[in-house]
CSV table of C-alpha atoms in Angstrom, one decimal:
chain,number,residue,atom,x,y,z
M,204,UNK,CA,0.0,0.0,0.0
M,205,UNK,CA,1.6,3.3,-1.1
M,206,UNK,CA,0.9,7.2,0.4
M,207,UNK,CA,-2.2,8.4,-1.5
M,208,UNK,CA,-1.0,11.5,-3.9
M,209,UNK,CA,-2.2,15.0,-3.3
M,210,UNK,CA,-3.1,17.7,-5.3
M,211,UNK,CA,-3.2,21.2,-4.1
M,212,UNK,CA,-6.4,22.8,-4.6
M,213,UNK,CA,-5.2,25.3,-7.6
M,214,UNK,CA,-4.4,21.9,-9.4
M,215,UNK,CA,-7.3,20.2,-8.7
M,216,UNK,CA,-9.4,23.2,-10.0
M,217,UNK,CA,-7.6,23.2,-13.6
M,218,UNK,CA,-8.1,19.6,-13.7
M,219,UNK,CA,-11.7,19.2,-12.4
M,220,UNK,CA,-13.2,18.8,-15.5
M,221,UNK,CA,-10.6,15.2,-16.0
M,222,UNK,CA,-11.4,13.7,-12.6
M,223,UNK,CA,-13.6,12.2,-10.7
M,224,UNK,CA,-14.4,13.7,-7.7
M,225,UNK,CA,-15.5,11.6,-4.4
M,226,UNK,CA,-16.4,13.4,-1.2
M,227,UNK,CA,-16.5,11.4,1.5
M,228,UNK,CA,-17.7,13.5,4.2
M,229,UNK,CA,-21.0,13.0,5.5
M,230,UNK,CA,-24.2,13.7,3.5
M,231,UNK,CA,-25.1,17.0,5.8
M,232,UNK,CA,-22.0,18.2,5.5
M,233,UNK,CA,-21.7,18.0,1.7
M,234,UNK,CA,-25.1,19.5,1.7
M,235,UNK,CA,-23.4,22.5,3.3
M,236,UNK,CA,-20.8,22.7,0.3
M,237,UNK,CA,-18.9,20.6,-2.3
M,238,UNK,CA,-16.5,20.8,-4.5
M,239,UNK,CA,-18.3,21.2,-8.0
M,240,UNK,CA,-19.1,17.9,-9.5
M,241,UNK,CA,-18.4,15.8,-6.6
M,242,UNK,CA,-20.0,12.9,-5.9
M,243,UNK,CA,-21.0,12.0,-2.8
M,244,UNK,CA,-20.2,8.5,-0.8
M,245,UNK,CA,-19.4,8.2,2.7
M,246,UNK,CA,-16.3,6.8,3.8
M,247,UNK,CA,-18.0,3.9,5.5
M,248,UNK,CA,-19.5,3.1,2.4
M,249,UNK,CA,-16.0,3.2,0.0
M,250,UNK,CA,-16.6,-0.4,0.5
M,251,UNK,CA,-20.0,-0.7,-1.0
M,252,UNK,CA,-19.1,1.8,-3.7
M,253,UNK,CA,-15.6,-0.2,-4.6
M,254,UNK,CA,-16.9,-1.8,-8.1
M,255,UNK,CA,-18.2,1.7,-9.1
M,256,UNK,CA,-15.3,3.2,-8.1
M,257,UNK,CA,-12.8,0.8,-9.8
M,258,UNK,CA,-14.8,1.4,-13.3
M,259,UNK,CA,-14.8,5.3,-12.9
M,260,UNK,CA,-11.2,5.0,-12.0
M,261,UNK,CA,-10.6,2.8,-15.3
M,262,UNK,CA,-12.0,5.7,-17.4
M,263,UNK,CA,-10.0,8.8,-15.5
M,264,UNK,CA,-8.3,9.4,-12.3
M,265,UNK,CA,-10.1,10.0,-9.0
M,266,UNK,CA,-10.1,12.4,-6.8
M,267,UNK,CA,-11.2,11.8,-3.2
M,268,UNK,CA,-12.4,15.0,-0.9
M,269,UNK,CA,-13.4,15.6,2.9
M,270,UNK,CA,-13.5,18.8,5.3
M,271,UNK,CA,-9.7,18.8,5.6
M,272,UNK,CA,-7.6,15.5,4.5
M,273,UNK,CA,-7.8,12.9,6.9
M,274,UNK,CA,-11.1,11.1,5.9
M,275,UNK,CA,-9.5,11.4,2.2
M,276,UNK,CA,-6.4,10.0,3.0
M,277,UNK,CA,-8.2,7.1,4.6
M,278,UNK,CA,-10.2,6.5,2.0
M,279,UNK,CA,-7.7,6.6,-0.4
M,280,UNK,CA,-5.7,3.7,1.8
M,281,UNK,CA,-8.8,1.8,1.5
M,282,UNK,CA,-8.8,2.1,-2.6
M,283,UNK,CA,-5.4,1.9,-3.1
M,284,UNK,CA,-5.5,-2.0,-0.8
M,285,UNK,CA,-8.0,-2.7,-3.5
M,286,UNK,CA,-6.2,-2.0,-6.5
M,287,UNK,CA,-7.6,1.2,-7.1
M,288,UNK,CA,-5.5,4.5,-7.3
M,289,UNK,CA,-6.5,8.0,-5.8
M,290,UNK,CA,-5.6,11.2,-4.8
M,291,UNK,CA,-6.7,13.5,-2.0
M,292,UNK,CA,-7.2,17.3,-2.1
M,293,UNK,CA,-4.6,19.1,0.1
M,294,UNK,CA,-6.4,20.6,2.8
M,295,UNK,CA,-9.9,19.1,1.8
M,296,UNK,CA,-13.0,21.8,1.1
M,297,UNK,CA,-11.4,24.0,3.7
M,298,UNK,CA,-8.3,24.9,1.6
M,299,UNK,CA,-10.9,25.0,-1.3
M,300,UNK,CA,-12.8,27.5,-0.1
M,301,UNK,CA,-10.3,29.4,1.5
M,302,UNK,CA,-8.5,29.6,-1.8
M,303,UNK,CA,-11.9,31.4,-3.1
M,304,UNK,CA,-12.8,28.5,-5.0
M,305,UNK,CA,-16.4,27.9,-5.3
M,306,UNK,CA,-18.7,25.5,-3.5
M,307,UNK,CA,-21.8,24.3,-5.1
M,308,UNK,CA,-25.0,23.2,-2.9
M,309,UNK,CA,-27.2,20.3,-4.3
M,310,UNK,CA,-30.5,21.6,-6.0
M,311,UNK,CA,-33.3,22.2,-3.4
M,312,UNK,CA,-30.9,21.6,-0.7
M,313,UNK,CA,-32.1,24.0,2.0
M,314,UNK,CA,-31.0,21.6,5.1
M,315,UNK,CA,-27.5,23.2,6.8
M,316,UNK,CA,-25.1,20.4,9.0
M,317,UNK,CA,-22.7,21.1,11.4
M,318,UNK,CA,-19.0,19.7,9.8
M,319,UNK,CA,-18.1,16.6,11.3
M,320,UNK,CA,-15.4,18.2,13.3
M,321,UNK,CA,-18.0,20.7,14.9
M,322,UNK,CA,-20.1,17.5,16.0
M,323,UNK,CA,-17.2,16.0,17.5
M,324,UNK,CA,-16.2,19.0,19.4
M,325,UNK,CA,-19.4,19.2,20.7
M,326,UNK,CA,-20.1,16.0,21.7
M,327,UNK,CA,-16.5,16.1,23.4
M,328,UNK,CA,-17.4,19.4,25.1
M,329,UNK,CA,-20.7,18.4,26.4
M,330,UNK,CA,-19.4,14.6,28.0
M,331,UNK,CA,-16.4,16.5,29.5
M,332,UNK,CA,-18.9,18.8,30.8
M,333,UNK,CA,-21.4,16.4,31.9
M,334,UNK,CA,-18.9,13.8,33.7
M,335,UNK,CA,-17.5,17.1,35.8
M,336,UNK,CA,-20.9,18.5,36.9
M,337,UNK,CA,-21.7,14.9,37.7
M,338,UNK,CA,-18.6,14.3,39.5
M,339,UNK,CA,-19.6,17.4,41.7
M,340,UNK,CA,-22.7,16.8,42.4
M,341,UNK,CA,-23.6,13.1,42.4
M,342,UNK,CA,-20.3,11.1,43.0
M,343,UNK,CA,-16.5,11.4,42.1
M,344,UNK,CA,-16.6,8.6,39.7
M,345,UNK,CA,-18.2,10.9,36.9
M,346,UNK,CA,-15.3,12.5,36.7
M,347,UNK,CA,-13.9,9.4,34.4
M,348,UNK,CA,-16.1,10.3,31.7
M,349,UNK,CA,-14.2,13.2,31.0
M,350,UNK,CA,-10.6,11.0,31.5
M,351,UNK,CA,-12.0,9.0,28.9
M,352,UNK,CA,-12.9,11.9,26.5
M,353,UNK,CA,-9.2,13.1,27.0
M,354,UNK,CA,-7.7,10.1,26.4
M,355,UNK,CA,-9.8,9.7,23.1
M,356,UNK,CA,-8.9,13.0,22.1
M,357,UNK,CA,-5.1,12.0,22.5
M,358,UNK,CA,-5.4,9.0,20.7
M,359,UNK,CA,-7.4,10.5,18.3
M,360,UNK,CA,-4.4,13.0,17.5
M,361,UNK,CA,-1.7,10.6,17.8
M,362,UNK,CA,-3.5,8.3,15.2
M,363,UNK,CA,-5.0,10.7,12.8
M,364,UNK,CA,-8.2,8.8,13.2
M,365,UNK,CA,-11.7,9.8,15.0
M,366,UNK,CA,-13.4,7.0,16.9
M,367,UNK,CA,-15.8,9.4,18.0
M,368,UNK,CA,-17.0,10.7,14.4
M,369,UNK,CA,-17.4,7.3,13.0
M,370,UNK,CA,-19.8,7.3,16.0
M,371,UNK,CA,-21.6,10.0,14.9
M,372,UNK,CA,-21.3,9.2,11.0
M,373,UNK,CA,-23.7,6.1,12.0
M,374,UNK,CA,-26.4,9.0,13.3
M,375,UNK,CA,-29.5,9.2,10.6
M,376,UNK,CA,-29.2,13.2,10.0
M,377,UNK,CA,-25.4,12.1,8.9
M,378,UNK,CA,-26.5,9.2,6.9
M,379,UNK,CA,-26.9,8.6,3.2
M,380,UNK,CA,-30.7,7.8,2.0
M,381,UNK,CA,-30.3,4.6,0.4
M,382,UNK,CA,-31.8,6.1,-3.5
M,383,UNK,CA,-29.3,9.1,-3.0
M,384,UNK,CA,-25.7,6.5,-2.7
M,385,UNK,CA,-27.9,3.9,-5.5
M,386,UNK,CA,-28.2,7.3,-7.7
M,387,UNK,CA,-24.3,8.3,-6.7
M,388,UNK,CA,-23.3,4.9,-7.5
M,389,UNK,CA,-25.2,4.9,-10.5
M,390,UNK,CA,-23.4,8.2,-12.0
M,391,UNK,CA,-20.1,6.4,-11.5
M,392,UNK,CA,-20.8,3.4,-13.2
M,393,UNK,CA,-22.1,6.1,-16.2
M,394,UNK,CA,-18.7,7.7,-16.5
């Protein structure tokens, strides 16, 4: 398994029209913005979509997205064990946007989601929260909720992964409707 290439985001712009772009953030969050032409697939269902995938990739090179890199580069691990080469987008939509490169909203798409990284915070800042008042009040032992938060969020950083978002990736406003991935999967296998 190689390191997945990367393109900066001024390079990925001239070649859009070439590649195949796959975000892999979750459905709310491309909802909130996407890289023009990007296709939408989870990265816990770059399995499911592998076939698709493959064929798009036999036809032109891919071109996998997420907030900032580390859900690409993942996913592009996943495709390149499978036999299928990809690159990731240095920076993710972040750098995109922050280059003044436009997003694009899906048609009719009024619904705003928190970025996965928001969630997590969140979630992380609430437990922490919650395991200290409870500590205080009911008994000491609360307190280990927010050691365990803290230790997530250190392993989390040392690993470049997120336990805690592929938690909340599972949740159903973060979830793919099935038609929306079989009509995603359907433009792939059309290219």
């Amino acid at each position: 398994m190689t390191t997945p290439t990367s393109l900066a985001t001024d390079e990925a712009r001239t070649r859009l029209h070439e590649l195949t772009v796959i975000d892999v953030r979750t459905p709310g969050e491309y909802a909130g913005g996407h890289l023009p032409g990007a296709l939408n697939i989870p990265l816990d269902q770059i399995r499911r979509a592998l076939p698709d995938i493959r064929h798009a990739a036999g036809h032109g090179d891919v071109l996998v997205v997420c907030a900032s890199g580390a859900r690409s580069e993942n996913a592009c691990k996943i495709l390149a064990g499978n036999g299928v080469t990809a690159a990731t987008l240095s920076g993710g939509t972040g750098a995109w946007a922050a280059d003044g490169h436009e997003l694009h909203h899906p048609q009719g798409s009024s619904r705003t989601s928190w970025g996965m990284e928001r969630q997590v915070r969140l979630t992380a800042g609430v437990i922490v929260l919650l395991g200290l008042l409870l500590g205080l009040v009911v008994h000491p032992a609360f307190q280990l909720l927010s050691a365990g938060i803290a230790a997530g969020l250190v392993f989390s950083a040392l690993t470049n992964t997120c336990g805690m978002a592929a938690l909340l990736a599972r949740l159903p406003h973060n979830r793919p409707r099935a038609a929306d991935l079989d009509k995603t999967l359907a433009a792939l296998r059309n290219r």
